[in-house]
PDB file of C-alpha atoms in Angstrom:
ATOM      1  CA  UNK T  24     -12.043   6.676  -8.921  1.00 95.00           C
ATOM      2  CA  UNK T  25     -13.558   4.178  -6.502  1.00 97.00           C
ATOM      3  CA  UNK T  26     -13.949   5.620  -3.022  1.00 98.00           C
ATOM      4  CA  UNK T  27     -13.363   3.451   0.027  1.00 98.00           C
ATOM      5  CA  UNK T  28     -14.836   4.309   3.396  1.00 98.00           C
ATOM      6  CA  UNK T  29     -14.012   2.605   6.667  1.00 98.00           C
ATOM      7  CA  UNK T  30     -15.835   2.399   9.958  1.00 97.00           C
ATOM      8  CA  UNK T  31     -15.078   3.025  12.678  1.00 97.00           C
ATOM      9  CA  UNK T  32     -12.232   5.517  12.218  1.00 98.00           C
ATOM     10  CA  UNK T  33     -10.952   4.571  15.635  1.00 97.00           C
ATOM     11  CA  UNK T  34     -11.909   2.136  18.359  1.00 97.00           C
ATOM     12  CA  UNK T  35     -10.801   1.411  21.879  1.00 96.00           C
ATOM     13  CA  UNK T  36     -10.634  -2.257  22.695  1.00 95.00           C
ATOM     14  CA  UNK T  37      -9.232  -4.687  25.203  1.00 95.00           C
ATOM     15  CA  UNK T  38      -7.192  -7.843  24.945  1.00 96.00           C
ATOM     16  CA  UNK T  39      -9.532 -10.723  24.223  1.00 96.00           C
ATOM     17  CA  UNK T  40     -12.167  -8.616  22.484  1.00 96.00           C
ATOM     18  CA  UNK T  41     -13.674  -9.545  19.142  1.00 97.00           C
ATOM     19  CA  UNK T  42     -13.431  -6.626  16.749  1.00 97.00           C
ATOM     20  CA  UNK T  43     -14.961  -6.010  13.334  1.00 98.00           C
ATOM     21  CA  UNK T  44     -13.912  -3.263  10.946  1.00 98.00           C
ATOM     22  CA  UNK T  45     -16.023  -2.450   7.919  1.00 98.00           C
ATOM     23  CA  UNK T  46     -14.991  -1.117   4.543  1.00 98.00           C
ATOM     24  CA  UNK T  47     -17.444   0.049   1.904  1.00 98.00           C
ATOM     25  CA  UNK T  48     -16.685   0.688  -1.766  1.00 98.00           C
ATOM     26  CA  UNK T  49     -18.458   3.293  -3.850  1.00 98.00           C
ATOM     27  CA  UNK T  50     -19.157   0.663  -6.519  1.00 98.00           C
ATOM     28  CA  UNK T  51     -19.087  -3.088  -6.994  1.00 98.00           C
ATOM     29  CA  UNK T  52     -15.498  -4.317  -6.713  1.00 97.00           C
ATOM     30  CA  UNK T  53     -16.308  -8.035  -6.522  1.00 97.00           C
ATOM     31  CA  UNK T  54     -13.811  -9.502  -4.055  1.00 96.00           C
ATOM     32  CA  UNK T  55     -10.885  -7.264  -4.901  1.00 96.00           C
ATOM     33  CA  UNK T  56     -10.077  -6.010  -1.418  1.00 97.00           C
ATOM     34  CA  UNK T  57      -7.044  -6.430   0.760  1.00 98.00           C
ATOM     35  CA  UNK T  58      -6.547  -5.614   4.412  1.00 98.00           C
ATOM     36  CA  UNK T  59      -3.304  -4.225   5.782  1.00 98.00           C
ATOM     37  CA  UNK T  60      -2.041  -3.678   9.307  1.00 98.00           C
ATOM     38  CA  UNK T  61       0.333  -0.832  10.073  1.00 98.00           C
ATOM     39  CA  UNK T  62       2.179  -0.143  13.279  1.00 98.00           C
ATOM     40  CA  UNK T  63       3.827   3.215  14.004  1.00 96.00           C
ATOM     41  CA  UNK T  64       7.010   3.767  12.038  1.00 97.00           C
ATOM     42  CA  UNK T  65       6.579   0.545  10.085  1.00 98.00           C
ATOM     43  CA  UNK T  66       5.481  -0.447   6.614  1.00 98.00           C
ATOM     44  CA  UNK T  67       2.000  -1.870   6.159  1.00 98.00           C
ATOM     45  CA  UNK T  68       1.686  -5.635   6.403  1.00 98.00           C
ATOM     46  CA  UNK T  69      -0.670  -7.691   4.265  1.00 98.00           C
ATOM     47  CA  UNK T  70      -3.228  -9.620   6.320  1.00 98.00           C
ATOM     48  CA  UNK T  71      -6.022 -10.605   3.931  1.00 98.00           C
ATOM     49  CA  UNK T  72      -6.314 -10.585   0.136  1.00 97.00           C
ATOM     50  CA  UNK T  73      -9.175 -11.277  -2.230  1.00 96.00           C
ATOM     51  CA  UNK T  74     -11.520 -10.208   0.557  1.00 97.00           C
ATOM     52  CA  UNK T  75     -11.259 -13.397   2.595  1.00 97.00           C
ATOM     53  CA  UNK T  76      -7.975 -15.232   1.981  1.00 97.00           C
ATOM     54  CA  UNK T  77      -5.517 -15.192   4.833  1.00 98.00           C
ATOM     55  CA  UNK T  78      -1.989 -14.287   3.822  1.00 97.00           C
ATOM     56  CA  UNK T  79       0.578 -16.936   4.683  1.00 96.00           C
ATOM     57  CA  UNK T  80       1.939 -16.527   8.180  1.00 97.00           C
ATOM     58  CA  UNK T  81      -0.910 -14.366   9.456  1.00 98.00           C
ATOM     59  CA  UNK T  82      -2.622 -15.682  12.605  1.00 98.00           C
ATOM     60  CA  UNK T  83      -5.975 -17.351  12.108  1.00 98.00           C
ATOM     61  CA  UNK T  84      -7.694 -14.929  14.501  1.00 98.00           C
ATOM     62  CA  UNK T  85      -7.806 -12.566  11.514  1.00 98.00           C
ATOM     63  CA  UNK T  86     -10.556 -13.165   8.996  1.00 98.00           C
ATOM     64  CA  UNK T  87     -12.113 -11.254   6.133  1.00 98.00           C
ATOM     65  CA  UNK T  88     -15.459 -11.350   4.444  1.00 98.00           C
ATOM     66  CA  UNK T  89     -17.780  -9.673   2.021  1.00 98.00           C
ATOM     67  CA  UNK T  90     -18.064  -9.025  -1.675  1.00 97.00           C
ATOM     68  CA  UNK T  91     -19.471  -6.385  -3.965  1.00 98.00           C
ATOM     69  CA  UNK T  92     -19.387  -3.176  -1.952  1.00 98.00           C
ATOM     70  CA  UNK T  93     -19.265  -4.242   1.707  1.00 98.00           C
ATOM     71  CA  UNK T  94     -16.317  -5.913   3.375  1.00 98.00           C
ATOM     72  CA  UNK T  95     -15.260  -6.787   6.891  1.00 98.00           C
ATOM     73  CA  UNK T  96     -12.087  -7.532   8.773  1.00 98.00           C
ATOM     74  CA  UNK T  97     -12.639  -9.415  12.013  1.00 98.00           C
ATOM     75  CA  UNK T  98     -10.114 -10.028  14.739  1.00 97.00           C
ATOM     76  CA  UNK T  99     -11.106 -12.755  17.168  1.00 95.00           C
ATOM     77  CA  UNK T 100      -9.601 -12.455  20.639  1.00 94.00           C
ATOM     78  CA  UNK T 101      -7.540  -9.299  20.195  1.00 96.00           C
ATOM     79  CA  UNK T 102      -3.914  -9.698  21.222  1.00 96.00           C
ATOM     80  CA  UNK T 103      -1.518  -6.976  22.473  1.00 95.00           C
ATOM     81  CA  UNK T 104       0.354  -6.996  19.158  1.00 96.00           C
ATOM     82  CA  UNK T 105      -2.874  -6.277  17.253  1.00 97.00           C
ATOM     83  CA  UNK T 106      -3.119  -2.687  18.431  1.00 94.00           C
ATOM     84  CA  UNK T 107      -2.394  -0.874  15.188  1.00 97.00           C
ATOM     85  CA  UNK T 108      -4.042   0.922  12.294  1.00 98.00           C
ATOM     86  CA  UNK T 109      -5.858  -1.131   9.670  1.00 98.00           C
ATOM     87  CA  UNK T 110      -6.434  -0.145   6.052  1.00 98.00           C
ATOM     88  CA  UNK T 111      -8.485  -1.668   3.301  1.00 98.00           C
ATOM     89  CA  UNK T 112      -7.346  -1.364  -0.314  1.00 98.00           C
ATOM     90  CA  UNK T 113      -9.376  -1.898  -3.448  1.00 97.00           C
ATOM     91  CA  UNK T 114      -7.314  -3.377  -6.283  1.00 96.00           C
ATOM     92  CA  UNK T 115     -10.256  -3.979  -8.588  1.00 96.00           C
ATOM     93  CA  UNK T 116      -9.159  -1.273 -10.972  1.00 94.00           C
ATOM     94  CA  UNK T 117      -6.855   1.683 -11.303  1.00 95.00           C
ATOM     95  CA  UNK T 118      -6.395   3.969  -9.509  1.00 97.00           C
ATOM     96  CA  UNK T 119      -6.053   1.738  -6.477  1.00 98.00           C
ATOM     97  CA  UNK T 120      -7.566   3.394  -3.428  1.00 98.00           C
ATOM     98  CA  UNK T 121      -7.074   2.856   0.274  1.00 98.00           C
ATOM     99  CA  UNK T 122      -9.647   3.380   2.958  1.00 98.00           C
ATOM    100  CA  UNK T 123      -8.845   6.134   5.478  1.00 98.00           C
ATOM    101  CA  UNK T 124      -7.839   3.650   8.152  1.00 98.00           C
ATOM    102  CA  UNK T 125      -9.105   2.375  11.494  1.00 98.00           C
ATOM    103  CA  UNK T 126      -6.948   2.919  14.538  1.00 98.00           C
ATOM    104  CA  UNK T 127      -7.303   0.237  17.195  1.00 97.00           C
ATOM    105  CA  UNK T 128      -6.003   1.212  20.598  1.00 93.00           C
ATOM    106  CA  UNK T 129      -6.383   0.263  24.204  1.00 82.00           C
TER     107      UNK T 129
ATOM    108  CA  UNK O  25      13.685 -13.929   0.477  1.00 93.00           C
ATOM    109  CA  UNK O  26      12.625 -10.930  -1.552  1.00 96.00           C
ATOM    110  CA  UNK O  27      13.477  -7.555  -0.053  1.00 98.00           C
ATOM    111  CA  UNK O  28      12.849  -3.996  -1.171  1.00 98.00           C
ATOM    112  CA  UNK O  29      14.833  -0.944  -0.095  1.00 98.00           C
ATOM    113  CA  UNK O  30      14.051   2.672  -0.850  1.00 98.00           C
ATOM    114  CA  UNK O  31      16.806   5.237  -1.197  1.00 98.00           C
ATOM    115  CA  UNK O  32      17.176   8.832  -2.256  1.00 97.00           C
ATOM    116  CA  UNK O  33      17.407  12.390  -0.937  1.00 97.00           C
ATOM    117  CA  UNK O  34      15.604  13.009   2.333  1.00 98.00           C
ATOM    118  CA  UNK O  35      15.188  16.728   1.662  1.00 98.00           C
ATOM    119  CA  UNK O  36      13.911  18.282  -1.553  1.00 98.00           C
ATOM    120  CA  UNK O  37      13.359  21.958  -2.262  1.00 98.00           C
ATOM    121  CA  UNK O  38       9.954  23.222  -3.384  1.00 98.00           C
ATOM    122  CA  UNK O  39       9.367  23.064  -7.139  1.00 98.00           C
ATOM    123  CA  UNK O  40      12.270  20.651  -7.588  1.00 98.00           C
ATOM    124  CA  UNK O  41      12.067  16.952  -8.461  1.00 98.00           C
ATOM    125  CA  UNK O  42      11.801  14.164  -5.930  1.00 98.00           C
ATOM    126  CA  UNK O  43      13.708  11.082  -7.083  1.00 98.00           C
ATOM    127  CA  UNK O  44      13.694   7.736  -5.306  1.00 98.00           C
ATOM    128  CA  UNK O  45      15.127   4.323  -6.038  1.00 98.00           C
ATOM    129  CA  UNK O  46      13.689   1.002  -4.974  1.00 98.00           C
ATOM    130  CA  UNK O  47      16.348  -1.694  -4.970  1.00 98.00           C
ATOM    131  CA  UNK O  48      15.045  -5.244  -5.129  1.00 98.00           C
ATOM    132  CA  UNK O  49      17.038  -8.209  -3.838  1.00 97.00           C
ATOM    133  CA  UNK O  50      16.252 -11.899  -3.602  1.00 96.00           C
ATOM    134  CA  UNK O  51      14.187 -11.933  -6.772  1.00 95.00           C
ATOM    135  CA  UNK O  52      13.853 -10.340 -10.192  1.00 95.00           C
ATOM    136  CA  UNK O  53      11.620  -7.420 -11.107  1.00 95.00           C
ATOM    137  CA  UNK O  54      11.256  -9.082 -14.510  1.00 94.00           C
ATOM    138  CA  UNK O  55       9.251 -11.992 -13.088  1.00 92.00           C
ATOM    139  CA  UNK O  56       5.890 -12.291 -14.792  1.00 92.00           C
ATOM    140  CA  UNK O  57       2.819 -11.758 -12.679  1.00 92.00           C
ATOM    141  CA  UNK O  58       4.272  -9.071 -10.464  1.00 95.00           C
ATOM    142  CA  UNK O  59       3.934  -5.325 -10.583  1.00 96.00           C
ATOM    143  CA  UNK O  60       6.065  -2.881  -8.651  1.00 98.00           C
ATOM    144  CA  UNK O  61       4.491   0.064  -6.929  1.00 98.00           C
ATOM    145  CA  UNK O  62       4.959   3.235  -4.970  1.00 98.00           C
ATOM    146  CA  UNK O  63       2.733   4.280  -2.070  1.00 98.00           C
ATOM    147  CA  UNK O  64       3.133   7.303   0.167  1.00 98.00           C
ATOM    148  CA  UNK O  65       1.932   8.430   3.581  1.00 98.00           C
ATOM    149  CA  UNK O  66       2.023  12.055   4.748  1.00 98.00           C
ATOM    150  CA  UNK O  67       2.872  12.472   8.428  1.00 98.00           C
ATOM    151  CA  UNK O  68      -0.047  11.389  10.591  1.00 96.00           C
ATOM    152  CA  UNK O  69      -2.228  10.569   7.599  1.00 98.00           C
ATOM    153  CA  UNK O  70      -3.337   7.581   5.559  1.00 98.00           C
ATOM    154  CA  UNK O  71      -1.879   5.700   2.632  1.00 98.00           C
ATOM    155  CA  UNK O  72      -2.013   6.968  -0.952  1.00 98.00           C
ATOM    156  CA  UNK O  73      -1.257   4.809  -3.967  1.00 98.00           C
ATOM    157  CA  UNK O  74       1.043   6.616  -6.409  1.00 98.00           C
ATOM    158  CA  UNK O  75       1.461   4.130  -9.233  1.00 97.00           C
ATOM    159  CA  UNK O  76       2.598   0.742 -10.507  1.00 97.00           C
ATOM    160  CA  UNK O  77       4.935  -0.507 -13.188  1.00 97.00           C
ATOM    161  CA  UNK O  78       5.069  -3.898 -14.880  1.00 94.00           C
ATOM    162  CA  UNK O  79       8.305  -5.429 -16.104  1.00 87.00           C
ATOM    163  CA  UNK O  80       7.143  -4.798 -19.669  1.00 88.00           C
ATOM    164  CA  UNK O  81       7.283  -1.091 -18.889  1.00 90.00           C
ATOM    165  CA  UNK O  82       3.539  -0.529 -18.641  1.00 95.00           C
ATOM    166  CA  UNK O  83       2.730   2.079 -16.050  1.00 96.00           C
ATOM    167  CA  UNK O  84      -0.374   3.051 -14.103  1.00 96.00           C
ATOM    168  CA  UNK O  85      -0.613   6.289 -12.167  1.00 97.00           C
ATOM    169  CA  UNK O  86      -2.872   7.980  -9.676  1.00 97.00           C
ATOM    170  CA  UNK O  87      -4.709  10.681 -11.641  1.00 96.00           C
ATOM    171  CA  UNK O  88      -4.176  13.094  -8.764  1.00 95.00           C
ATOM    172  CA  UNK O  89      -0.427  12.949  -9.466  1.00 94.00           C
ATOM    173  CA  UNK O  90      -0.331  11.824 -13.068  1.00 82.00           C
ATOM    174  CA  UNK O  91       0.906  15.073 -14.548  1.00 91.00           C
ATOM    175  CA  UNK O  92       3.895  15.109 -12.196  1.00 97.00           C
ATOM    176  CA  UNK O  93       4.867  11.486 -11.673  1.00 98.00           C
ATOM    177  CA  UNK O  94       7.015   9.052 -13.624  1.00 98.00           C
ATOM    178  CA  UNK O  95       7.758   5.472 -12.611  1.00 98.00           C
ATOM    179  CA  UNK O  96      10.466   3.651 -14.515  1.00 97.00           C
ATOM    180  CA  UNK O  97      12.650   0.583 -14.136  1.00 97.00           C
ATOM    181  CA  UNK O  98      16.081  -0.806 -14.893  1.00 96.00           C
ATOM    182  CA  UNK O  99      15.926  -4.615 -15.000  1.00 94.00           C
ATOM    183  CA  UNK O 100      19.699  -4.821 -15.365  1.00 95.00           C
ATOM    184  CA  UNK O 101      20.044  -3.237 -11.939  1.00 97.00           C
ATOM    185  CA  UNK O 102      16.885  -4.841 -10.540  1.00 97.00           C
ATOM    186  CA  UNK O 103      15.656  -1.407  -9.557  1.00 97.00           C
ATOM    187  CA  UNK O 104      12.629   0.745 -10.172  1.00 98.00           C
ATOM    188  CA  UNK O 105      12.270   4.452  -9.718  1.00 98.00           C
ATOM    189  CA  UNK O 106       9.952   7.268  -8.752  1.00 98.00           C
ATOM    190  CA  UNK O 107      10.212  10.803 -10.021  1.00 98.00           C
ATOM    191  CA  UNK O 108       7.800  13.468  -8.829  1.00 98.00           C
ATOM    192  CA  UNK O 109       8.138  16.907 -10.369  1.00 97.00           C
ATOM    193  CA  UNK O 110       7.363  20.354  -9.017  1.00 97.00           C
ATOM    194  CA  UNK O 111       7.025  19.222  -5.438  1.00 98.00           C
ATOM    195  CA  UNK O 112       5.378  21.229  -2.679  1.00 98.00           C
ATOM    196  CA  UNK O 113       5.068  20.806   1.058  1.00 98.00           C
ATOM    197  CA  UNK O 114       2.052  18.588   0.393  1.00 98.00           C
ATOM    198  CA  UNK O 115       4.414  15.988  -1.061  1.00 98.00           C
ATOM    199  CA  UNK O 116       6.199  15.585   2.280  1.00 98.00           C
ATOM    200  CA  UNK O 117       5.602  11.966   3.192  1.00 98.00           C
ATOM    201  CA  UNK O 118       7.042   8.549   3.861  1.00 98.00           C
ATOM    202  CA  UNK O 119       7.423   6.867   0.481  1.00 98.00           C
ATOM    203  CA  UNK O 120       7.129   3.090   0.296  1.00 98.00           C
ATOM    204  CA  UNK O 121       7.929   0.794  -2.586  1.00 98.00           C
ATOM    205  CA  UNK O 122       6.135  -2.531  -2.714  1.00 98.00           C
ATOM    206  CA  UNK O 123       5.569  -5.635  -4.824  1.00 98.00           C
ATOM    207  CA  UNK O 124       2.071  -6.187  -6.163  1.00 97.00           C
ATOM    208  CA  UNK O 125       1.236  -9.737  -7.182  1.00 95.00           C
ATOM    209  CA  UNK O 126      -1.479  -9.954  -9.756  1.00 91.00           C
ATOM    210  CA  UNK O 127      -4.126 -12.465 -10.705  1.00 85.00           C
ATOM    211  CA  UNK O 128      -6.172 -14.244  -8.069  1.00 82.00           C
ATOM    212  CA  UNK O 129      -3.593 -13.277  -5.459  1.00 86.00           C
ATOM    213  CA  UNK O 130      -3.855  -9.511  -6.010  1.00 92.00           C
ATOM    214  CA  UNK O 131      -2.128  -7.701  -3.161  1.00 96.00           C
ATOM    215  CA  UNK O 132       0.887  -5.678  -2.116  1.00 98.00           C
ATOM    216  CA  UNK O 133       2.586  -8.548  -0.348  1.00 97.00           C
ATOM    217  CA  UNK O 134       6.123  -7.271   0.209  1.00 98.00           C
ATOM    218  CA  UNK O 135       7.015  -3.717   1.221  1.00 98.00           C
ATOM    219  CA  UNK O 136      10.149  -1.715   1.710  1.00 98.00           C
ATOM    220  CA  UNK O 137      10.685  -0.071   5.080  1.00 98.00           C
ATOM    221  CA  UNK O 138       9.860   3.371   3.663  1.00 98.00           C
ATOM    222  CA  UNK O 139      11.834   6.556   3.403  1.00 98.00           C
ATOM    223  CA  UNK O 140      10.805   9.950   4.751  1.00 98.00           C
ATOM    224  CA  UNK O 141      11.078  12.780   2.241  1.00 98.00           C
ATOM    225  CA  UNK O 142      10.635  16.364   3.368  1.00 98.00           C
ATOM    226  CA  UNK O 143       9.915  19.200   0.957  1.00 98.00           C
ATOM    227  CA  UNK O 144      11.338  22.385   2.363  1.00 97.00           C
ATOM    228  CA  UNK O 145      13.586  25.242   1.369  1.00 96.00           C
TER     229      UNK O 145
END
Protein backbone atom coordinates (compact mmCIF):
# COMPACT_ATOMS: atom_id res chain seq x y z
CA UNK A 1 0.00 0.00 0.00
CA UNK A 2 1.10 3.56 -0.69
CA UNK A 3 2.16 5.37 2.46
CA UNK A 4 1.37 9.04 2.92
CA UNK A 5 3.33 11.22 5.31
CA UNK A 6 2.44 14.75 6.32
CA UNK A 7 4.48 17.56 7.79
CA UNK A 8 4.16 19.21 10.15
CA UNK A 9 1.96 17.05 12.40
CA UNK A 10 0.83 20.18 14.16
CA UNK A 11 1.44 23.90 13.85
CA UNK A 12 0.54 26.98 15.80
CA UNK A 13 -0.42 29.92 13.65
CA UNK A 14 -2.12 33.27 13.78
CA UNK A 15 -4.87 34.91 11.79
CA UNK A 16 -3.37 36.35 8.64
CA UNK A 17 -0.49 33.89 8.45
CA UNK A 18 0.42 32.02 5.29
CA UNK A 19 0.65 28.31 6.00
CA UNK A 20 1.94 25.41 3.93
CA UNK A 21 1.36 21.75 4.71
CA UNK A 22 3.30 19.07 2.88
CA UNK A 23 2.29 15.54 2.00
CA UNK A 24 4.68 12.96 0.59
CA UNK A 25 3.74 9.67 -1.06
CA UNK A 26 5.88 6.55 -0.89
CA UNK A 27 5.66 6.21 -4.68
CA UNK A 28 4.65 8.21 -7.72
CA UNK A 29 0.91 8.92 -7.57
CA UNK A 30 0.82 11.48 -10.39
CA UNK A 31 -1.70 14.11 -9.30
CA UNK A 32 -4.07 11.81 -7.46
CA UNK A 33 -4.21 13.64 -4.15
CA UNK A 34 -7.03 15.35 -2.34
CA UNK A 35 -6.96 17.61 0.68
CA UNK A 36 -9.62 17.53 3.36
CA UNK A 37 -10.37 19.81 6.30
CA UNK A 38 -11.91 18.41 9.46
CA UNK A 39 -13.21 20.31 12.44
CA UNK A 40 -13.93 18.61 15.78
CA UNK A 41 -17.06 16.50 15.73
CA UNK A 42 -17.61 17.06 12.02
CA UNK A 43 -17.12 15.10 8.84
CA UNK A 44 -14.15 15.92 6.65
CA UNK A 45 -14.72 18.51 3.95
CA UNK A 46 -13.15 18.34 0.50
CA UNK A 47 -10.94 21.35 -0.26
CA UNK A 48 -8.71 20.35 -3.17
CA UNK A 49 -8.79 17.43 -5.62
CA UNK A 50 -6.42 16.27 -8.32
CA UNK A 51 -3.63 17.93 -6.36
CA UNK A 52 -4.45 21.50 -7.36
CA UNK A 53 -8.12 21.92 -8.29
CA UNK A 54 -10.21 23.90 -5.86
CA UNK A 55 -13.50 22.27 -4.96
CA UNK A 56 -16.53 24.41 -5.74
CA UNK A 57 -17.41 26.74 -2.90
CA UNK A 58 -14.01 26.58 -1.21
CA UNK A 59 -12.37 29.98 -0.62
CA UNK A 60 -9.58 30.91 -2.99
CA UNK A 61 -7.10 31.37 -0.13
CA UNK A 62 -6.72 27.58 -0.29
CA UNK A 63 -4.45 26.23 -2.99
CA UNK A 64 -2.77 22.94 -3.77
CA UNK A 65 0.28 21.96 -5.73
CA UNK A 66 2.69 19.22 -6.59
CA UNK A 67 2.76 15.98 -8.50
CA UNK A 68 4.53 12.66 -8.34
CA UNK A 69 5.41 12.18 -4.69
CA UNK A 70 5.39 15.66 -3.15
CA UNK A 71 2.31 17.77 -2.60
CA UNK A 72 1.42 20.95 -0.77
CA UNK A 73 -1.64 22.62 0.64
CA UNK A 74 -1.25 26.36 1.16
CA UNK A 75 -3.57 28.65 3.04
CA UNK A 76 -3.03 32.32 2.31
CA UNK A 77 -4.07 34.69 5.09
CA UNK A 78 -5.35 32.19 7.64
CA UNK A 79 -8.84 32.95 8.89
CA UNK A 80 -10.38 32.00 12.27
CA UNK A 81 -12.52 29.31 10.64
CA UNK A 82 -9.41 27.64 9.17
CA UNK A 83 -8.20 26.30 12.50
CA UNK A 84 -8.78 22.60 11.98
CA UNK A 85 -7.04 19.36 11.07
CA UNK A 86 -6.04 18.78 7.46
CA UNK A 87 -5.60 15.41 5.77
CA UNK A 88 -4.25 14.42 2.41
CA UNK A 89 -5.63 11.35 0.64
CA UNK A 90 -4.10 9.43 -2.22
CA UNK A 91 -6.72 8.01 -4.59
CA UNK A 92 -4.25 6.85 -7.21
CA UNK A 93 -4.89 3.21 -6.44
CA UNK A 94 -6.44 0.91 -3.90
CA UNK A 95 -6.16 0.81 -0.97
CA UNK A 96 -6.73 4.53 -0.63
CA UNK A 97 -4.58 5.96 2.14
CA UNK A 98 -4.82 9.11 4.19
CA UNK A 99 -1.95 11.05 5.63
CA UNK A 100 -1.82 11.20 9.45
CA UNK A 101 -3.12 14.75 9.54
CA UNK A 102 -1.88 18.23 10.39
CA UNK A 103 -3.54 20.06 13.24
CA UNK A 104 -3.58 23.84 12.85
CA UNK A 105 -4.27 25.74 16.03
CA UNK A 106 -3.78 29.15 17.50
CA UNK B 1 -28.88 18.23 -2.94
CA UNK B 2 -27.33 14.85 -2.27
CA UNK B 3 -27.20 13.81 1.38
CA UNK B 4 -25.85 10.75 3.14
CA UNK B 5 -26.93 9.49 6.56
CA UNK B 6 -25.38 6.69 8.56
CA UNK B 7 -27.46 4.59 10.91
CA UNK B 8 -27.06 1.47 12.98
CA UNK B 9 -26.30 0.22 16.49
CA UNK B 10 -24.09 2.50 18.56
CA UNK B 11 -22.86 -0.34 20.78
CA UNK B 12 -21.57 -3.70 19.59
CA UNK B 13 -20.22 -6.52 21.72
CA UNK B 14 -16.74 -7.92 21.10
CA UNK B 15 -16.58 -10.67 18.48
CA UNK B 16 -20.00 -9.72 17.13
CA UNK B 17 -20.78 -8.04 13.81
CA UNK B 18 -20.94 -4.31 13.28
CA UNK B 19 -23.64 -3.40 10.75
CA UNK B 20 -24.25 0.08 9.40
CA UNK B 21 -26.53 1.56 6.78
CA UNK B 22 -25.83 4.59 4.64
CA UNK B 23 -29.05 6.09 3.31
CA UNK B 24 -28.65 8.31 0.27
CA UNK B 25 -31.17 11.02 -0.61
CA UNK B 26 -31.27 13.60 -3.38
CA UNK B 27 -29.59 11.34 -5.90
CA UNK B 28 -29.22 7.72 -6.96
CA UNK B 29 -26.45 5.35 -5.94
CA UNK B 30 -26.83 3.80 -9.39
CA UNK B 31 -25.45 6.89 -11.14
CA UNK B 32 -22.44 6.03 -13.26
CA UNK B 33 -19.14 7.57 -12.29
CA UNK B 34 -19.69 7.47 -8.56
CA UNK B 35 -18.47 5.04 -5.96
CA UNK B 36 -19.76 4.81 -2.41
CA UNK B 37 -17.36 4.40 0.45
CA UNK B 38 -16.86 3.88 4.14
CA UNK B 39 -14.18 5.63 6.18
CA UNK B 40 -13.62 5.41 9.92
CA UNK B 41 -11.86 7.43 12.60
CA UNK B 42 -10.97 6.03 16.03
CA UNK B 43 -11.33 8.54 18.86
CA UNK B 44 -8.56 11.13 18.70
CA UNK B 45 -6.94 9.51 15.68
CA UNK B 46 -6.78 9.91 11.92
CA UNK B 47 -8.93 8.72 9.05
CA UNK B 48 -8.84 5.17 7.70
CA UNK B 49 -10.38 4.15 4.40
CA UNK B 50 -12.41 0.94 4.76
CA UNK B 51 -13.69 0.30 1.25
CA UNK B 52 -15.72 1.37 -1.76
CA UNK B 53 -18.54 -0.10 -3.79
CA UNK B 54 -19.65 0.73 -7.33
CA UNK B 55 -23.26 0.50 -8.43
CA UNK B 56 -22.33 -2.56 -10.49
CA UNK B 57 -21.50 -4.31 -7.23
CA UNK B 58 -17.73 -4.18 -7.58
CA UNK B 59 -16.07 -3.76 -4.23
CA UNK B 60 -12.65 -2.63 -3.06
CA UNK B 61 -11.45 -3.16 0.49
CA UNK B 62 -8.62 -2.13 2.75
CA UNK B 63 -6.39 -5.21 3.05
CA UNK B 64 -6.04 -4.55 6.77
CA UNK B 65 -9.77 -5.30 7.15
CA UNK B 66 -10.48 -7.37 4.07
CA UNK B 67 -11.04 -10.67 5.84
CA UNK B 68 -13.69 -9.11 8.09
CA UNK B 69 -15.45 -6.50 5.98
CA UNK B 70 -18.30 -6.63 3.49
CA UNK B 71 -19.77 -3.65 1.67
CA UNK B 72 -23.01 -4.18 -0.20
CA UNK B 73 -25.82 -2.13 -1.69
CA UNK B 74 -29.54 -2.10 -2.34
CA UNK B 75 -30.32 0.23 -5.25
CA UNK B 76 -34.05 -0.22 -4.71
CA UNK B 77 -33.67 1.40 -1.30
CA UNK B 78 -30.86 3.74 -2.38
CA UNK B 79 -28.76 2.42 0.47
CA UNK B 80 -25.38 0.83 0.92
CA UNK B 81 -24.10 -1.13 3.85
CA UNK B 82 -21.09 -1.98 5.96
CA UNK B 83 -20.61 -5.21 7.84
CA UNK B 84 -17.53 -5.79 9.96
CA UNK B 85 -17.18 -9.17 11.61
CA UNK B 86 -15.47 -10.25 14.81
CA UNK B 87 -15.07 -6.74 16.14
CA UNK B 88 -12.73 -5.75 18.95
CA UNK B 89 -12.17 -2.58 20.91
CA UNK B 90 -9.85 -1.45 18.12
CA UNK B 91 -12.90 -1.12 15.87
CA UNK B 92 -14.39 1.57 18.11
CA UNK B 93 -14.60 4.61 15.87
CA UNK B 94 -16.74 7.17 14.12
CA UNK B 95 -17.84 5.59 10.85
CA UNK B 96 -18.48 7.86 7.88
CA UNK B 97 -20.09 7.02 4.57
CA UNK B 98 -19.16 9.16 1.60
CA UNK B 99 -19.57 9.54 -2.16
CA UNK B 100 -16.45 9.14 -4.27
CA UNK B 101 -16.59 10.66 -7.73
CA UNK B 102 -14.27 9.02 -10.18
CA UNK B 103 -12.41 10.09 -13.28
CA UNK B 104 -10.61 13.41 -13.44
CA UNK B 105 -12.61 14.60 -10.45
CA UNK B 106 -11.51 11.82 -8.09
CA UNK B 107 -12.46 12.74 -4.53
CA UNK B 108 -14.79 12.03 -1.64
CA UNK B 109 -16.95 15.07 -2.23
CA UNK B 110 -20.00 14.41 -0.06
CA UNK B 111 -19.91 12.88 3.41
CA UNK B 112 -22.41 11.75 5.97
CA UNK B 113 -22.21 13.26 9.43
CA UNK B 114 -20.72 10.06 10.88
CA UNK B 115 -21.89 7.69 13.55
CA UNK B 116 -19.95 6.67 16.65
CA UNK B 117 -19.78 2.93 17.22
CA UNK B 118 -18.39 1.57 20.46
CA UNK B 119 -17.24 -2.03 20.86
CA UNK B 120 -17.72 -3.07 24.44
CA UNK B 121 -19.30 -5.82 26.48
